[in-house]
mmCIF file of N, CA and C in Angstrom:
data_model
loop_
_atom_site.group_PDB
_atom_site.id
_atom_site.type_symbol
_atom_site.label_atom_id
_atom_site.label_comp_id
_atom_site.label_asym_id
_atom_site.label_seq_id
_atom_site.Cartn_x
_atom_site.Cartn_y
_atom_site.Cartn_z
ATOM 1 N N UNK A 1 54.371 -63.280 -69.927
ATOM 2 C CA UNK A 1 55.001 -63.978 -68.806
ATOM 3 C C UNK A 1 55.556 -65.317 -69.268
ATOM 4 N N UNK A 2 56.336 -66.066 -68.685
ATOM 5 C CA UNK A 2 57.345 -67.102 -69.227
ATOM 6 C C UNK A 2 55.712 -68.414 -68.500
ATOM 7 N N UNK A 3 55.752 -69.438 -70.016
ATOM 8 C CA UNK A 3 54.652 -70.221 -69.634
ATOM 9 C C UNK A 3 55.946 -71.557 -70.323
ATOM 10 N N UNK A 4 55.525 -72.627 -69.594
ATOM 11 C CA UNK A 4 56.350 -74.115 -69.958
ATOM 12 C C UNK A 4 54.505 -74.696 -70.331
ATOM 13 N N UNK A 5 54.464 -75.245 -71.031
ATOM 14 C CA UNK A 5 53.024 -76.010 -71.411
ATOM 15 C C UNK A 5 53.358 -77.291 -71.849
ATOM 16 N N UNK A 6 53.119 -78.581 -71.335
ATOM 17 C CA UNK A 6 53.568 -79.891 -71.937
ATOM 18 C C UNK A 6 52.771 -80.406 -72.178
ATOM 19 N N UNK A 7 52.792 -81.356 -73.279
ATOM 20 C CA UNK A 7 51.341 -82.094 -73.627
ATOM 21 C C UNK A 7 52.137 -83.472 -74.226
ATOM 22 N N UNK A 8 51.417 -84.690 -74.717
ATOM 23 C CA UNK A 8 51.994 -85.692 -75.306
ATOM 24 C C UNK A 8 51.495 -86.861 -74.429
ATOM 25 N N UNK A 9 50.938 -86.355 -72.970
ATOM 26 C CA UNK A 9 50.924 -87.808 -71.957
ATOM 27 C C UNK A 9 49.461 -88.104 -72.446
ATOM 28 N N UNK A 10 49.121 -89.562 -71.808
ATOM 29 C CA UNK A 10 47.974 -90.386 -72.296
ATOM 30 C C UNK A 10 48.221 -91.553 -71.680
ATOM 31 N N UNK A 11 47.152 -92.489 -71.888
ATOM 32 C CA UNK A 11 47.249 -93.723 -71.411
ATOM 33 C C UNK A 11 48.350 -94.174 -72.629
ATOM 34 N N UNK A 12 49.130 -95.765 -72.204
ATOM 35 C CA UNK A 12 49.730 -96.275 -73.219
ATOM 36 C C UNK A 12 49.734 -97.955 -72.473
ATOM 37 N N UNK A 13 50.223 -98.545 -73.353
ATOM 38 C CA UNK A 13 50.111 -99.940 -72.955
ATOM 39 C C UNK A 13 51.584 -100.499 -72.537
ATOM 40 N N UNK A 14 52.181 -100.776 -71.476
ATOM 41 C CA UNK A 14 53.494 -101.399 -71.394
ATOM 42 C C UNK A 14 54.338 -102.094 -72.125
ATOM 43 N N UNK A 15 55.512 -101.400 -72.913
ATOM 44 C CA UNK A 15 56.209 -101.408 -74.071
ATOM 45 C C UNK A 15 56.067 -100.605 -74.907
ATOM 46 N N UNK A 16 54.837 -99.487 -74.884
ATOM 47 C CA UNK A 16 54.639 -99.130 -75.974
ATOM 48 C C UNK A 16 55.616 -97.518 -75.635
ATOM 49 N N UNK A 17 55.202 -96.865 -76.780
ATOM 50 C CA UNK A 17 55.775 -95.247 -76.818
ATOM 51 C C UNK A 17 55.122 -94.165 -76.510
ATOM 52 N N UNK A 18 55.565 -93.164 -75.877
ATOM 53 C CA UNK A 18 55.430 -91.627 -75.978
ATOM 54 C C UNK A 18 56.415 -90.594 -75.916
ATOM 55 N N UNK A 19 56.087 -89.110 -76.746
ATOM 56 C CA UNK A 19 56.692 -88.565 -76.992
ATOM 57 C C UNK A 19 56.235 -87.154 -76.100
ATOM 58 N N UNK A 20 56.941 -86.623 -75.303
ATOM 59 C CA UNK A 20 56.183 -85.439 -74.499
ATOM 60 C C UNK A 20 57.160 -84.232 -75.398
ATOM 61 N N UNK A 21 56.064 -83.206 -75.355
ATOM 62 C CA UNK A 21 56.497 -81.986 -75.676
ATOM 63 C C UNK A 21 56.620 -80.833 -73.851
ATOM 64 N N UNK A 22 57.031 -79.893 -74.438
ATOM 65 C CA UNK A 22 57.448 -78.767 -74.073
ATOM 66 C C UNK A 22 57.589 -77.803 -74.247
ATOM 67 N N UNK A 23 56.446 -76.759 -74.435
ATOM 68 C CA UNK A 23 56.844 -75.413 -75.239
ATOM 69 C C UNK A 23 57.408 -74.321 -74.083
ATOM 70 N N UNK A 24 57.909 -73.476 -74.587
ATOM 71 C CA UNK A 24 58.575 -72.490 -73.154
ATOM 72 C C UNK A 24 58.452 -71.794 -74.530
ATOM 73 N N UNK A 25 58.449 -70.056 -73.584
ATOM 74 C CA UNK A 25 57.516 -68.637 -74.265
ATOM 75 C C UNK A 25 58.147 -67.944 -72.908
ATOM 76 N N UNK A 26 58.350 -66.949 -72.910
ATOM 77 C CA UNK A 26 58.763 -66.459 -72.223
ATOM 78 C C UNK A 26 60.223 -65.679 -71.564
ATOM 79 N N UNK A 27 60.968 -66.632 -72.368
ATOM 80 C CA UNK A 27 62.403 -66.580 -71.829
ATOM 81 C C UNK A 27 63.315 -66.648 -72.493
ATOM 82 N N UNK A 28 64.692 -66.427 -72.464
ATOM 83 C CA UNK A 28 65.661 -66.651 -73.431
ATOM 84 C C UNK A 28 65.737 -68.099 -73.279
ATOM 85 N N UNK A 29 65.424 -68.711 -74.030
ATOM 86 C CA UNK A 29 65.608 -70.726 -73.602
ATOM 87 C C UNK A 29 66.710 -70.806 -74.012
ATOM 88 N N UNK A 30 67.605 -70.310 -74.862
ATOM 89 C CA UNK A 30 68.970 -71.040 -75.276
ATOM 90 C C UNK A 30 69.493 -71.095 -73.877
ATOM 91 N N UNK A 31 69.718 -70.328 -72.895
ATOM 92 C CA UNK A 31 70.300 -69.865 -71.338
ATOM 93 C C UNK A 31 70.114 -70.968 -70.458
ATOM 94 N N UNK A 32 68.238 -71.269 -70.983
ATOM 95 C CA UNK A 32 68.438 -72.368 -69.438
ATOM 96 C C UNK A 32 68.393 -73.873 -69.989
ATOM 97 N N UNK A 33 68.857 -74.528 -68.827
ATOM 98 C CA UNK A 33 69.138 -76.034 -68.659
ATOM 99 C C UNK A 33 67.728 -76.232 -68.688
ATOM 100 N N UNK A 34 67.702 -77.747 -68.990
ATOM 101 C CA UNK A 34 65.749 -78.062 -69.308
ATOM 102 C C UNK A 34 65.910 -79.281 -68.484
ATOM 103 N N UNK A 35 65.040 -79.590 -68.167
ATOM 104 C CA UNK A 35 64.678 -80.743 -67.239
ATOM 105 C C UNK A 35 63.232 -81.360 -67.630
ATOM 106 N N UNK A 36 63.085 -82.752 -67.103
ATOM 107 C CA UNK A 36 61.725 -83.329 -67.118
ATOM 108 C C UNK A 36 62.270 -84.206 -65.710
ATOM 109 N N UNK A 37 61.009 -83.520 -65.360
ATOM 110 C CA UNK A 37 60.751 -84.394 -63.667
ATOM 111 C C UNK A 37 59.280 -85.047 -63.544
ATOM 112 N N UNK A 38 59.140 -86.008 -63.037
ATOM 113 C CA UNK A 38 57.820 -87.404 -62.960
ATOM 114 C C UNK A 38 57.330 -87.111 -61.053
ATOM 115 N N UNK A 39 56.293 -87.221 -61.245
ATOM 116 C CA UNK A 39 55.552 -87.768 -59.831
ATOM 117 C C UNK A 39 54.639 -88.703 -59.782
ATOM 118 N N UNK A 40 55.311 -89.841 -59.169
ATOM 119 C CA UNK A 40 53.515 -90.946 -59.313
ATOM 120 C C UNK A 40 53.117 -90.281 -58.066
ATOM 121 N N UNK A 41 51.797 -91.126 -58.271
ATOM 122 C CA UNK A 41 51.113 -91.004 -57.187
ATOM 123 C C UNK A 41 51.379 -91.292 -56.015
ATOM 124 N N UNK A 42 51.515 -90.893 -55.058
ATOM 125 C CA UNK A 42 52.141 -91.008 -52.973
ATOM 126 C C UNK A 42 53.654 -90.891 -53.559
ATOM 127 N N UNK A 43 54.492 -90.147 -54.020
ATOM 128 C CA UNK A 43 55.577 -90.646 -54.057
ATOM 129 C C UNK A 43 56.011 -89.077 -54.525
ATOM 130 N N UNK A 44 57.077 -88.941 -54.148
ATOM 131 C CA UNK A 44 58.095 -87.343 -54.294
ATOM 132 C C UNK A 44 58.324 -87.385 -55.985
ATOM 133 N N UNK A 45 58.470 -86.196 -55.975
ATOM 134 C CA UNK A 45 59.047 -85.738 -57.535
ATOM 135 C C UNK A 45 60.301 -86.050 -57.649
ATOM 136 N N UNK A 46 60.656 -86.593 -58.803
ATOM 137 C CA UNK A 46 62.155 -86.903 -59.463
ATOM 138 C C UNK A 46 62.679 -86.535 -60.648
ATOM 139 N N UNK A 47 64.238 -86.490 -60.388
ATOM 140 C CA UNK A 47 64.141 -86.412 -62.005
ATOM 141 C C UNK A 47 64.327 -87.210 -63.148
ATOM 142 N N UNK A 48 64.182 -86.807 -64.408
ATOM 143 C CA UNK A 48 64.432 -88.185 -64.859
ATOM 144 C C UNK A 48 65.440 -87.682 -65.761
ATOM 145 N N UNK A 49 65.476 -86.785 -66.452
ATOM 146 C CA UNK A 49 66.334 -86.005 -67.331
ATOM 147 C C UNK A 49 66.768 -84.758 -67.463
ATOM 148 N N UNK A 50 67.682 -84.648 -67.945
ATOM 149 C CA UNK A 50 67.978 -83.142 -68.163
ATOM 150 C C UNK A 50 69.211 -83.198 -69.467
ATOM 151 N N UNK A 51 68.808 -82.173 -69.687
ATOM 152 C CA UNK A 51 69.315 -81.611 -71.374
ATOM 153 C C UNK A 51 70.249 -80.000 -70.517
ATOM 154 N N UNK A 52 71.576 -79.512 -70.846
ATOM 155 C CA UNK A 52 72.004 -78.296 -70.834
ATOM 156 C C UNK A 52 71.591 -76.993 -71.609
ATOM 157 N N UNK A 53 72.067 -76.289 -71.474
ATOM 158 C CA UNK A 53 72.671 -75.558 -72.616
ATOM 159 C C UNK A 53 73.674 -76.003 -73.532
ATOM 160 N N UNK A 54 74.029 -76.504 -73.255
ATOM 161 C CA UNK A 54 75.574 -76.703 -74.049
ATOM 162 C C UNK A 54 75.333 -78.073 -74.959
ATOM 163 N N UNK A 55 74.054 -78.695 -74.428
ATOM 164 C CA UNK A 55 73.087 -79.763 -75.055
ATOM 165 C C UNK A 55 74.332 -81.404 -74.564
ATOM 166 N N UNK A 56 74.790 -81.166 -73.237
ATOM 167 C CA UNK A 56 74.736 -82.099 -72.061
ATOM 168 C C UNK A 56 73.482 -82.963 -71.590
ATOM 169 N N UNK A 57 73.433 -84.362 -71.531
ATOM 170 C CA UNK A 57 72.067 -84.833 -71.124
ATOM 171 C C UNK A 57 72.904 -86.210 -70.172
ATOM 172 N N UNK A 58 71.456 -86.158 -69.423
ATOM 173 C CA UNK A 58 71.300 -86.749 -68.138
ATOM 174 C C UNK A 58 70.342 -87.509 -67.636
ATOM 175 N N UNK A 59 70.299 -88.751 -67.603
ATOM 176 C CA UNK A 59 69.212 -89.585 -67.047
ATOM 177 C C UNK A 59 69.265 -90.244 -65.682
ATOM 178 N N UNK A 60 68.012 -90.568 -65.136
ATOM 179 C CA UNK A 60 68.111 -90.891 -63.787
ATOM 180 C C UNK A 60 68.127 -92.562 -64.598
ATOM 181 N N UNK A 61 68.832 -93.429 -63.469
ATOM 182 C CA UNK A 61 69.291 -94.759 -63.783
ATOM 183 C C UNK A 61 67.891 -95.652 -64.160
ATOM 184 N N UNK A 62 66.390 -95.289 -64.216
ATOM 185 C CA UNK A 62 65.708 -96.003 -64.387
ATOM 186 C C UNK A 62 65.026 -95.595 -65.604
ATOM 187 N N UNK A 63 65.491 -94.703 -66.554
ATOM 188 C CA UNK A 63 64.817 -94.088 -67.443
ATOM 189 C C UNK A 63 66.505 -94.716 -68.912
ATOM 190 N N UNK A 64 67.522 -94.342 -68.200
ATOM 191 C CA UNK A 64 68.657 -94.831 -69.385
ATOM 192 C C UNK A 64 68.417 -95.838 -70.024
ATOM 193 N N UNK A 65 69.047 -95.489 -71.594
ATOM 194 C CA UNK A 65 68.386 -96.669 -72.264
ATOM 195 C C UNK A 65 66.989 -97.053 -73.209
ATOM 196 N N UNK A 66 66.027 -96.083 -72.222
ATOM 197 C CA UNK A 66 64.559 -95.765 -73.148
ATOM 198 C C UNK A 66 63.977 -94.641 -73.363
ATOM 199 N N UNK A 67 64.646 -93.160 -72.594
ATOM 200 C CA UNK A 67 64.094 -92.139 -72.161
ATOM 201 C C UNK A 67 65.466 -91.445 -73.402
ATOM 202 N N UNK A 68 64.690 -90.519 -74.312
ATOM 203 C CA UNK A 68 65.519 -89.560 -74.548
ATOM 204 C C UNK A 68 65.281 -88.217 -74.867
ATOM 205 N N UNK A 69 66.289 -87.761 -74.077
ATOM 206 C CA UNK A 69 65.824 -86.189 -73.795
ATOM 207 C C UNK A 69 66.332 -85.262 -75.011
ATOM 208 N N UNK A 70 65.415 -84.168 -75.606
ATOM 209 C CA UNK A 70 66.303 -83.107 -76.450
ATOM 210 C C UNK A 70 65.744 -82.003 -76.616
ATOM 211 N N UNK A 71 66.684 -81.124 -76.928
ATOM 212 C CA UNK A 71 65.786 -79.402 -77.284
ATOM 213 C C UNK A 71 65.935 -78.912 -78.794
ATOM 214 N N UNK A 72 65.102 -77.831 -79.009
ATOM 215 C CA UNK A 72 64.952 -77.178 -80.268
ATOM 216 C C UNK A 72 65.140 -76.252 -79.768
ATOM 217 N N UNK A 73 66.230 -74.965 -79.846
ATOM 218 C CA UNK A 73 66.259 -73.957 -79.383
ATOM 219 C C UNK A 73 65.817 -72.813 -80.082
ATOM 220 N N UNK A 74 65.518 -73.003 -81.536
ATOM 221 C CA UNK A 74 65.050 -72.730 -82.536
ATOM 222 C C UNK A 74 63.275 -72.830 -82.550
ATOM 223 N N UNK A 75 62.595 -73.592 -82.424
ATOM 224 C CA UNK A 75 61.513 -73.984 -81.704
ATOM 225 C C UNK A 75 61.123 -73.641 -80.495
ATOM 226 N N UNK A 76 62.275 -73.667 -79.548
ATOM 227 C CA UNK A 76 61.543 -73.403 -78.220
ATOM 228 C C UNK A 76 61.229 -74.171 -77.505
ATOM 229 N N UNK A 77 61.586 -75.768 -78.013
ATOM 230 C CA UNK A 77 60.721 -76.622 -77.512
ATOM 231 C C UNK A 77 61.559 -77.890 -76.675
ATOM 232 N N UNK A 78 61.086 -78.235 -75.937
ATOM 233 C CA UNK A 78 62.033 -79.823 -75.017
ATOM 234 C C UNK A 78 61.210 -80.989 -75.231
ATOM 235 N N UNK A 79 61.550 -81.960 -75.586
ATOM 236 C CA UNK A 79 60.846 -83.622 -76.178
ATOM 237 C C UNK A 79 61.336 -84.445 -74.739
ATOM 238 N N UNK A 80 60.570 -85.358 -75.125
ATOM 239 C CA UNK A 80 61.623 -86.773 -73.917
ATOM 240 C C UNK A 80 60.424 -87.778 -74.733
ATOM 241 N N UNK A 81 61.341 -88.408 -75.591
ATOM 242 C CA UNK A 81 60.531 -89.489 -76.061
ATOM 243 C C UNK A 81 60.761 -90.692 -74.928
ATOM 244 N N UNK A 82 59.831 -91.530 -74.899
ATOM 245 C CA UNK A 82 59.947 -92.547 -74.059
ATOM 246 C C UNK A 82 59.584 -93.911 -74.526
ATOM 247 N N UNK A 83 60.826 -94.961 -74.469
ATOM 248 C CA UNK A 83 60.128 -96.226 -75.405
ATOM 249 C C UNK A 83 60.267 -97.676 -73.902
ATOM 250 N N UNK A 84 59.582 -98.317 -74.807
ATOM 251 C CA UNK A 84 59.357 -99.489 -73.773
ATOM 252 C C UNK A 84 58.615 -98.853 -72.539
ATOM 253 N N UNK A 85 57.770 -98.317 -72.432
ATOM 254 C CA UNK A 85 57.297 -97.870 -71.289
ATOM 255 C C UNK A 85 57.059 -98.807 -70.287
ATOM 256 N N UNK A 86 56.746 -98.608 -69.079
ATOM 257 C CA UNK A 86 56.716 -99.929 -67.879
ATOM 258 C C UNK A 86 55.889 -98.880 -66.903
ATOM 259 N N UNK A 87 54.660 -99.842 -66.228
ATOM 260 C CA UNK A 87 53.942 -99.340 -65.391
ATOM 261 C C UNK A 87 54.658 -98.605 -64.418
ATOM 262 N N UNK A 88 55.468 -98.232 -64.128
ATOM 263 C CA UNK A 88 56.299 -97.740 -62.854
ATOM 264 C C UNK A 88 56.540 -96.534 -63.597
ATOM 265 N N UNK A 89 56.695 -96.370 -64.482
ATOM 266 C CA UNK A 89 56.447 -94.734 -65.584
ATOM 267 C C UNK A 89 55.050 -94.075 -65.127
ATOM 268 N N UNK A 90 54.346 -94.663 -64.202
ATOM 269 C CA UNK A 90 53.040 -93.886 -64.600
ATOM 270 C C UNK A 90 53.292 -93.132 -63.275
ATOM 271 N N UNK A 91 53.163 -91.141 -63.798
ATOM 272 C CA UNK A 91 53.284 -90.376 -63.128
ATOM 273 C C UNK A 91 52.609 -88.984 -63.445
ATOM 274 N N UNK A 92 52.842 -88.179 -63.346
ATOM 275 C CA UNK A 92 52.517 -86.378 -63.832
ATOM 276 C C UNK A 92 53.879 -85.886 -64.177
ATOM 277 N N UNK A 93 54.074 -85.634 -65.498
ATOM 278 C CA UNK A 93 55.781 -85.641 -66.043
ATOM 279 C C UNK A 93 55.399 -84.007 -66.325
ATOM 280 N N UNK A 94 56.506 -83.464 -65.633
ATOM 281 C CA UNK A 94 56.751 -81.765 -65.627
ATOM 282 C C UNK A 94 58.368 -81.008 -66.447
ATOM 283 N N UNK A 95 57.964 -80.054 -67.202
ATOM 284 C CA UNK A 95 58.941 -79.840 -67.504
ATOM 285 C C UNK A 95 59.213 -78.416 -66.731
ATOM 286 N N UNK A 96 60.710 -78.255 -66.865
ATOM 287 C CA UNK A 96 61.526 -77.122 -65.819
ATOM 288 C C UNK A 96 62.238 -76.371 -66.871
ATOM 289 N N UNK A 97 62.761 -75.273 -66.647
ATOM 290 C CA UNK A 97 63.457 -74.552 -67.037
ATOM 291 C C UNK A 97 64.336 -73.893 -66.430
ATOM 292 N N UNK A 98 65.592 -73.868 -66.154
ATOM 293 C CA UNK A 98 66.384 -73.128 -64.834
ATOM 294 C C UNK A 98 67.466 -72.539 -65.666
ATOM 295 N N UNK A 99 67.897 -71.768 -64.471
ATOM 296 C CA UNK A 99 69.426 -71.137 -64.273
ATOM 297 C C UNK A 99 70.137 -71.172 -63.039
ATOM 298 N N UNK A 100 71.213 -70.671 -62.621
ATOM 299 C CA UNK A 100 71.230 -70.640 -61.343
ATOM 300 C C UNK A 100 70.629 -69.680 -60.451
ATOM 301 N N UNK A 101 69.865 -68.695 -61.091
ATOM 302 C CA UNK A 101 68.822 -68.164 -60.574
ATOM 303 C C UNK A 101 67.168 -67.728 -60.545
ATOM 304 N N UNK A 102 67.117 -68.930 -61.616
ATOM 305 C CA UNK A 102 65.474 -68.648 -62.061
ATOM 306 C C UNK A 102 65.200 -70.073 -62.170
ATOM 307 N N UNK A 103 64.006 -70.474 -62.088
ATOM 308 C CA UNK A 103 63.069 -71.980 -62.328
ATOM 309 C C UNK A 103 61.834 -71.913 -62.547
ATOM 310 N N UNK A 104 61.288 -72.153 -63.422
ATOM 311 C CA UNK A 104 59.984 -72.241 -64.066
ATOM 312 C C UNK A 104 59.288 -73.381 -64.534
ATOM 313 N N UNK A 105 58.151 -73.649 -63.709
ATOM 314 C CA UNK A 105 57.782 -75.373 -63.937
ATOM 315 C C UNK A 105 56.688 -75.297 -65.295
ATOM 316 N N UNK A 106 56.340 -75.889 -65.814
ATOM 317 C CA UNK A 106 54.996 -76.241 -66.065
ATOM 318 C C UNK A 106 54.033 -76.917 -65.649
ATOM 319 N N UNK A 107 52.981 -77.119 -65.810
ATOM 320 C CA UNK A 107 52.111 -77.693 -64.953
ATOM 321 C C UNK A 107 51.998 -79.153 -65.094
ATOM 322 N N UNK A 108 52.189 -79.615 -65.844
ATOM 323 C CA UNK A 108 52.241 -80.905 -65.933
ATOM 324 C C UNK A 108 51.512 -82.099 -67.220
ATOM 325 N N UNK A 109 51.615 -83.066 -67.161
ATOM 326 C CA UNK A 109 50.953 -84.121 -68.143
ATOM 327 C C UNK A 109 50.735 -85.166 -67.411
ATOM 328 N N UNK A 110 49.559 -85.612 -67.542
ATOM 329 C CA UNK A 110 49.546 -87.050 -67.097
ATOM 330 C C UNK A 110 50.355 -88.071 -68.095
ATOM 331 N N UNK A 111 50.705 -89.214 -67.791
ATOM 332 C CA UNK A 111 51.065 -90.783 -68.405
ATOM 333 C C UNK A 111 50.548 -91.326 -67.312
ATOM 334 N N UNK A 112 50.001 -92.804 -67.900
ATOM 335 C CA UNK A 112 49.835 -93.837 -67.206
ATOM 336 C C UNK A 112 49.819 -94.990 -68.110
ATOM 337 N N UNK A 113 50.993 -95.966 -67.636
ATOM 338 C CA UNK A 113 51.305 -97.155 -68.219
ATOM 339 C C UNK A 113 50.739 -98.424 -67.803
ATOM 340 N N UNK A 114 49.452 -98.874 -68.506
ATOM 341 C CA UNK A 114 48.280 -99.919 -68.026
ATOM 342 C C UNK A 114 47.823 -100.374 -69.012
ATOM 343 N N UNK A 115 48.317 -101.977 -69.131
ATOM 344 C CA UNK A 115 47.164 -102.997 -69.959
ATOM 345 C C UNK A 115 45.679 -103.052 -69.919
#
């Protein structure tokens, strides 16, 4: 069955770095568009990035600049390194996999950005 598994989140200290992974199994990944979407806590899911097929990328206006998104299609795999981190990063960061007719989440990673 098609599994997204992300790992990489952890505590970190404000400014500092992380690098999230993304494995996807399951599916033809060259096909779908990849995404990483964040939820803090009391607050709706967003997105923050997205990578194409065609390896098109996309940031939400509070991530440009420190957030960068990419795939290994060869691997299988979706990154979103993240630098300068800032407490307002701290969420449950999910990665997606779509088409215009399929979507497949993973379950998630914690981050939390705290001195």
């Amino acid at each position: 069955q098609v599994q997204l598994v992300e790992s990489g989140g952890g505590l970190v200290q404000p400014g500092g770095s992380l690098r999230l992974s993304c494995a996807v199994s399951g599916i033809m990944f060259s096909i779908y568009n990849m995404d990483w979407f964040r939820q803090a806590p009391e607050k709706a899911r967003e997105l923050v990035a997205t990578i194409t097929v065609d390896d098109s990328t996309h940031y939400t206006d509070s991530a440009k600049g420190r957030f960068t998104i990419s795939r290994d299609n060869a691997e299988r795999m979706v990154y979103l390194q993240m630098n300068s981190l800032k407490p307002e990063d701290t969420a449950v960061y999910y990665c997606r996999a779509s088409t215009d007719y399929r979507v497949y989440w993973g379950q998630g990673t914690h981050i939390t950005v705290s001195s």
